[in-house]
Backbone as a ProteinNet text record, in pm:
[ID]
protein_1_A
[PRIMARY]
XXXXXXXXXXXXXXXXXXXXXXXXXXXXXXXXXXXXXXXXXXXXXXXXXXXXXXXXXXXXXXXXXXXXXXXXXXXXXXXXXXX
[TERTIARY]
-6163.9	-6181	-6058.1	-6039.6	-5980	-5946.7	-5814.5	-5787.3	-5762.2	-5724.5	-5682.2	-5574	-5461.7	-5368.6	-5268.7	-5202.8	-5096.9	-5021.7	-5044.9	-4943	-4806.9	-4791.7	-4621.6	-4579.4	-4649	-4646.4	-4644.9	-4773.7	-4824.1	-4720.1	-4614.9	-4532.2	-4418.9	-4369.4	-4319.6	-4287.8	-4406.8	-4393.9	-4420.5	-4459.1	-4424.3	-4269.1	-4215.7	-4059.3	-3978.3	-3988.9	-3958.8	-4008.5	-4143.5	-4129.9	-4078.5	-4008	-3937	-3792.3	-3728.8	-3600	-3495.7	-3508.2	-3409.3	-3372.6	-3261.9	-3242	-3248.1	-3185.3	-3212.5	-3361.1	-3449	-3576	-3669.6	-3622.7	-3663.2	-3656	-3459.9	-3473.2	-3543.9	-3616.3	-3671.1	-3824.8	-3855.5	-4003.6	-4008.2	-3907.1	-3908.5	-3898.4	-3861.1	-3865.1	-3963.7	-4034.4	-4159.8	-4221.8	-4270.1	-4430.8	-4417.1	-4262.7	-4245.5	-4315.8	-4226.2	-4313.2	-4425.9	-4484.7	-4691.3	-4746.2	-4653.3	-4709.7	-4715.8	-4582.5	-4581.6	-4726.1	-4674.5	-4816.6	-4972.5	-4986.8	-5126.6	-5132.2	-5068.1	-5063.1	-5097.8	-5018.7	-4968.3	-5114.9	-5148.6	-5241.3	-5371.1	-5411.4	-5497.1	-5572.5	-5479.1	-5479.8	-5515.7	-5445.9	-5470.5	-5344.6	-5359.4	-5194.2	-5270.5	-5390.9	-5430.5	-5512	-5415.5	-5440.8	-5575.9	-5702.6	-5798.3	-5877.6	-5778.7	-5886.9	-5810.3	-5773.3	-5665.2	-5750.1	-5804.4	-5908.2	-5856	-5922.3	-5863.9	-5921.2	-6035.6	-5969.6	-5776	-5786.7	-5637.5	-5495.2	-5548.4	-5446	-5452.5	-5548.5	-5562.1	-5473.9	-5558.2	-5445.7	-5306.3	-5300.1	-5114.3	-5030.2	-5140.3	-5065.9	-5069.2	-5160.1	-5183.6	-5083.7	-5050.5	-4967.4	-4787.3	-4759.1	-4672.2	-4637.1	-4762	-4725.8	-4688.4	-4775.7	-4704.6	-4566.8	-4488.7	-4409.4	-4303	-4336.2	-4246.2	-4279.1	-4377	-4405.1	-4319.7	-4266.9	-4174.6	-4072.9	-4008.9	-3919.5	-3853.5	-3929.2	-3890.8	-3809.3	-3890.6	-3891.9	-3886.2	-3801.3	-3830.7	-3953.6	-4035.9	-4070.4	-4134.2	-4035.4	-3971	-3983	-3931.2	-3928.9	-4060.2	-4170.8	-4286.7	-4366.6	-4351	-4416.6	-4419.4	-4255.7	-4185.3	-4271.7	-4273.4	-4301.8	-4459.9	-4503.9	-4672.4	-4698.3	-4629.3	-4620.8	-4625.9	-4503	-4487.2	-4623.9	-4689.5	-4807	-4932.3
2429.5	2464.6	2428.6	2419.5	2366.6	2240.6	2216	2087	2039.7	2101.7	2101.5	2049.7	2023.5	2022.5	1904	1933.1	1804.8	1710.5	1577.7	1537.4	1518.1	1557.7	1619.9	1722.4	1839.6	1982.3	1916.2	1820.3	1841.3	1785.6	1623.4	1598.3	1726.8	1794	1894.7	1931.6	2003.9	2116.6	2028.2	1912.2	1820.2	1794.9	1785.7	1747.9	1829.9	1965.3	2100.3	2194.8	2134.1	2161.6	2015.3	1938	1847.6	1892.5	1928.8	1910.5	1860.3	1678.7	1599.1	1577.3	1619.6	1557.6	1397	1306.3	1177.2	1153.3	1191.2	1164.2	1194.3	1351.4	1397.8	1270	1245.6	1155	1062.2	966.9	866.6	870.8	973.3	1047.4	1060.9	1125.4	1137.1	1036.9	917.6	817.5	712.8	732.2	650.4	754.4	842.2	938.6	905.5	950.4	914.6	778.3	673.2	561.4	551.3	619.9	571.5	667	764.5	911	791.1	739.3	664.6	583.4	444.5	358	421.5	568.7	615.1	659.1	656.3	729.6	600.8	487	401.5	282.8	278.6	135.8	257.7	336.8	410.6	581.6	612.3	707.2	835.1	799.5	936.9	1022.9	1150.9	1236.9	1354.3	1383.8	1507.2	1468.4	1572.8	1495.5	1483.9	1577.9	1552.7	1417.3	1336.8	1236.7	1090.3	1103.9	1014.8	971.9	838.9	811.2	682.6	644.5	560.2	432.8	439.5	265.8	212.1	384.3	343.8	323.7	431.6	397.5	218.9	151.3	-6.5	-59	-23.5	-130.4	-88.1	13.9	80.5	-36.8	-52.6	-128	-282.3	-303.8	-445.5	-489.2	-381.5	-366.2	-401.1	-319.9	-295.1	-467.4	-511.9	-647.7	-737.6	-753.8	-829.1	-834	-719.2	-692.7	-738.6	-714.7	-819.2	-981.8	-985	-1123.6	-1184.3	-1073.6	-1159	-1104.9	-1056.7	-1012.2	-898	-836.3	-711.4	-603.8	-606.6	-496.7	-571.9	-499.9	-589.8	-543.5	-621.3	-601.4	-422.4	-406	-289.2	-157	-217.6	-72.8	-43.4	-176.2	-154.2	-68.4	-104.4	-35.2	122.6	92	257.4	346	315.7	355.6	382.9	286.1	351.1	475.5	447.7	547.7	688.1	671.6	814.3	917.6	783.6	781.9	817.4
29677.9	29818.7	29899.7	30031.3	30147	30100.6	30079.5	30050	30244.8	30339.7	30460.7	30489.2	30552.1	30613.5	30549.1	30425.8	30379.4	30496.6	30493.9	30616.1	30572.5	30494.8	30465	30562.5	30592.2	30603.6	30772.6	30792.3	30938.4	30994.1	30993.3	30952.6	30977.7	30921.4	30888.9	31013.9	31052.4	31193.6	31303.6	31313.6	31454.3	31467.7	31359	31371.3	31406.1	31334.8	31381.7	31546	31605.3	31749.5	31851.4	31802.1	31904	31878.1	32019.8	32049.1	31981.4	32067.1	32082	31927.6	31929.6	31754.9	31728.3	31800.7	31816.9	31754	31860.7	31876.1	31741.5	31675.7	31578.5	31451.2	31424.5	31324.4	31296.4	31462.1	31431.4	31417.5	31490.8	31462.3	31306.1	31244.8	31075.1	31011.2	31036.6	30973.7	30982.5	31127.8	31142.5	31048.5	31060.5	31036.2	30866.6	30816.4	30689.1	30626.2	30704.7	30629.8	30686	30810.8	30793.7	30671.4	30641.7	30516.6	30432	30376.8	30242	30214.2	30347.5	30356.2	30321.3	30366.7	30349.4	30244.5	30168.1	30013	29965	29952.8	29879.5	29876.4	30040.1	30069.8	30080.8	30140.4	30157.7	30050.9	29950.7	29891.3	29953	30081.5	30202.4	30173.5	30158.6	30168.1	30234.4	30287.1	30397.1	30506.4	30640.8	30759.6	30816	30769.1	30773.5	30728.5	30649.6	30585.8	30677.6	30733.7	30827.9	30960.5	30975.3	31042.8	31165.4	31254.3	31329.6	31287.5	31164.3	31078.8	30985.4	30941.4	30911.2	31009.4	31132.4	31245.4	31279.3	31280.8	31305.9	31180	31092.3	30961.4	30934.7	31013.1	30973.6	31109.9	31180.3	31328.5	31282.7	31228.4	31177.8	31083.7	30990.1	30894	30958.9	31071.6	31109.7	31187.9	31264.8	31318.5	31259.5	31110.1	31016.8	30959.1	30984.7	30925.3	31042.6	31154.4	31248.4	31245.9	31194.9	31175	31097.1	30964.4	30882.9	30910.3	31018.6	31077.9	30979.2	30946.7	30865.3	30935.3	31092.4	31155.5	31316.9	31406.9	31554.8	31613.2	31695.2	31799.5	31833.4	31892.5	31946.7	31883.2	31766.1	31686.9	31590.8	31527.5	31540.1	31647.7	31784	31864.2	31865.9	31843.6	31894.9	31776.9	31609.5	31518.2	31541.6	31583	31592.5	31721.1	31853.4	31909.1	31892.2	31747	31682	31609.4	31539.3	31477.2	31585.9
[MASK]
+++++++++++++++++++++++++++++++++++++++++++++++++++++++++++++++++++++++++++++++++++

């Protein structure tokens, strides 16, 4: 049946209707690594199965990761924004 909407693809055409190229790269590099994370921690890869318990643990995920200073502040935020 309908597997529905790869978030590769969905991914894909959000990046392709934004402008700013700036903006694009970093949009592609957040969405990228929340894609990875949902494959990897969640065994999610279609955007239908993508729920707002995993939007929490991708943020939870992301705080920790400034926790061990992986990532600033800042650019956690910016990254879930994208998401």
């Amino acid at each position: 049946g309908m597997m529905g909407t790869k978030l590769t693809d969905a991914i894909e055409e959000y990046l392709v209707s934004i402008e700013a190229g700036n903006y694009r790269a970093n949009a592609g590099s957040a969405l990228t690594a929340w894609e990875n994370w949902l494959a990897r921690e969640r065994d999610v890869t279609v955007l239908d199965d993508v729920n707002v318990i995993d939007c929490r643990r991708y943020a939870r995920h992301l705080k920790r990761q400034v926790r061990e200073d992986e990532v600033k502040s800042s650019t956690a935020h910016t990254y879930y924004a994208y998401v």
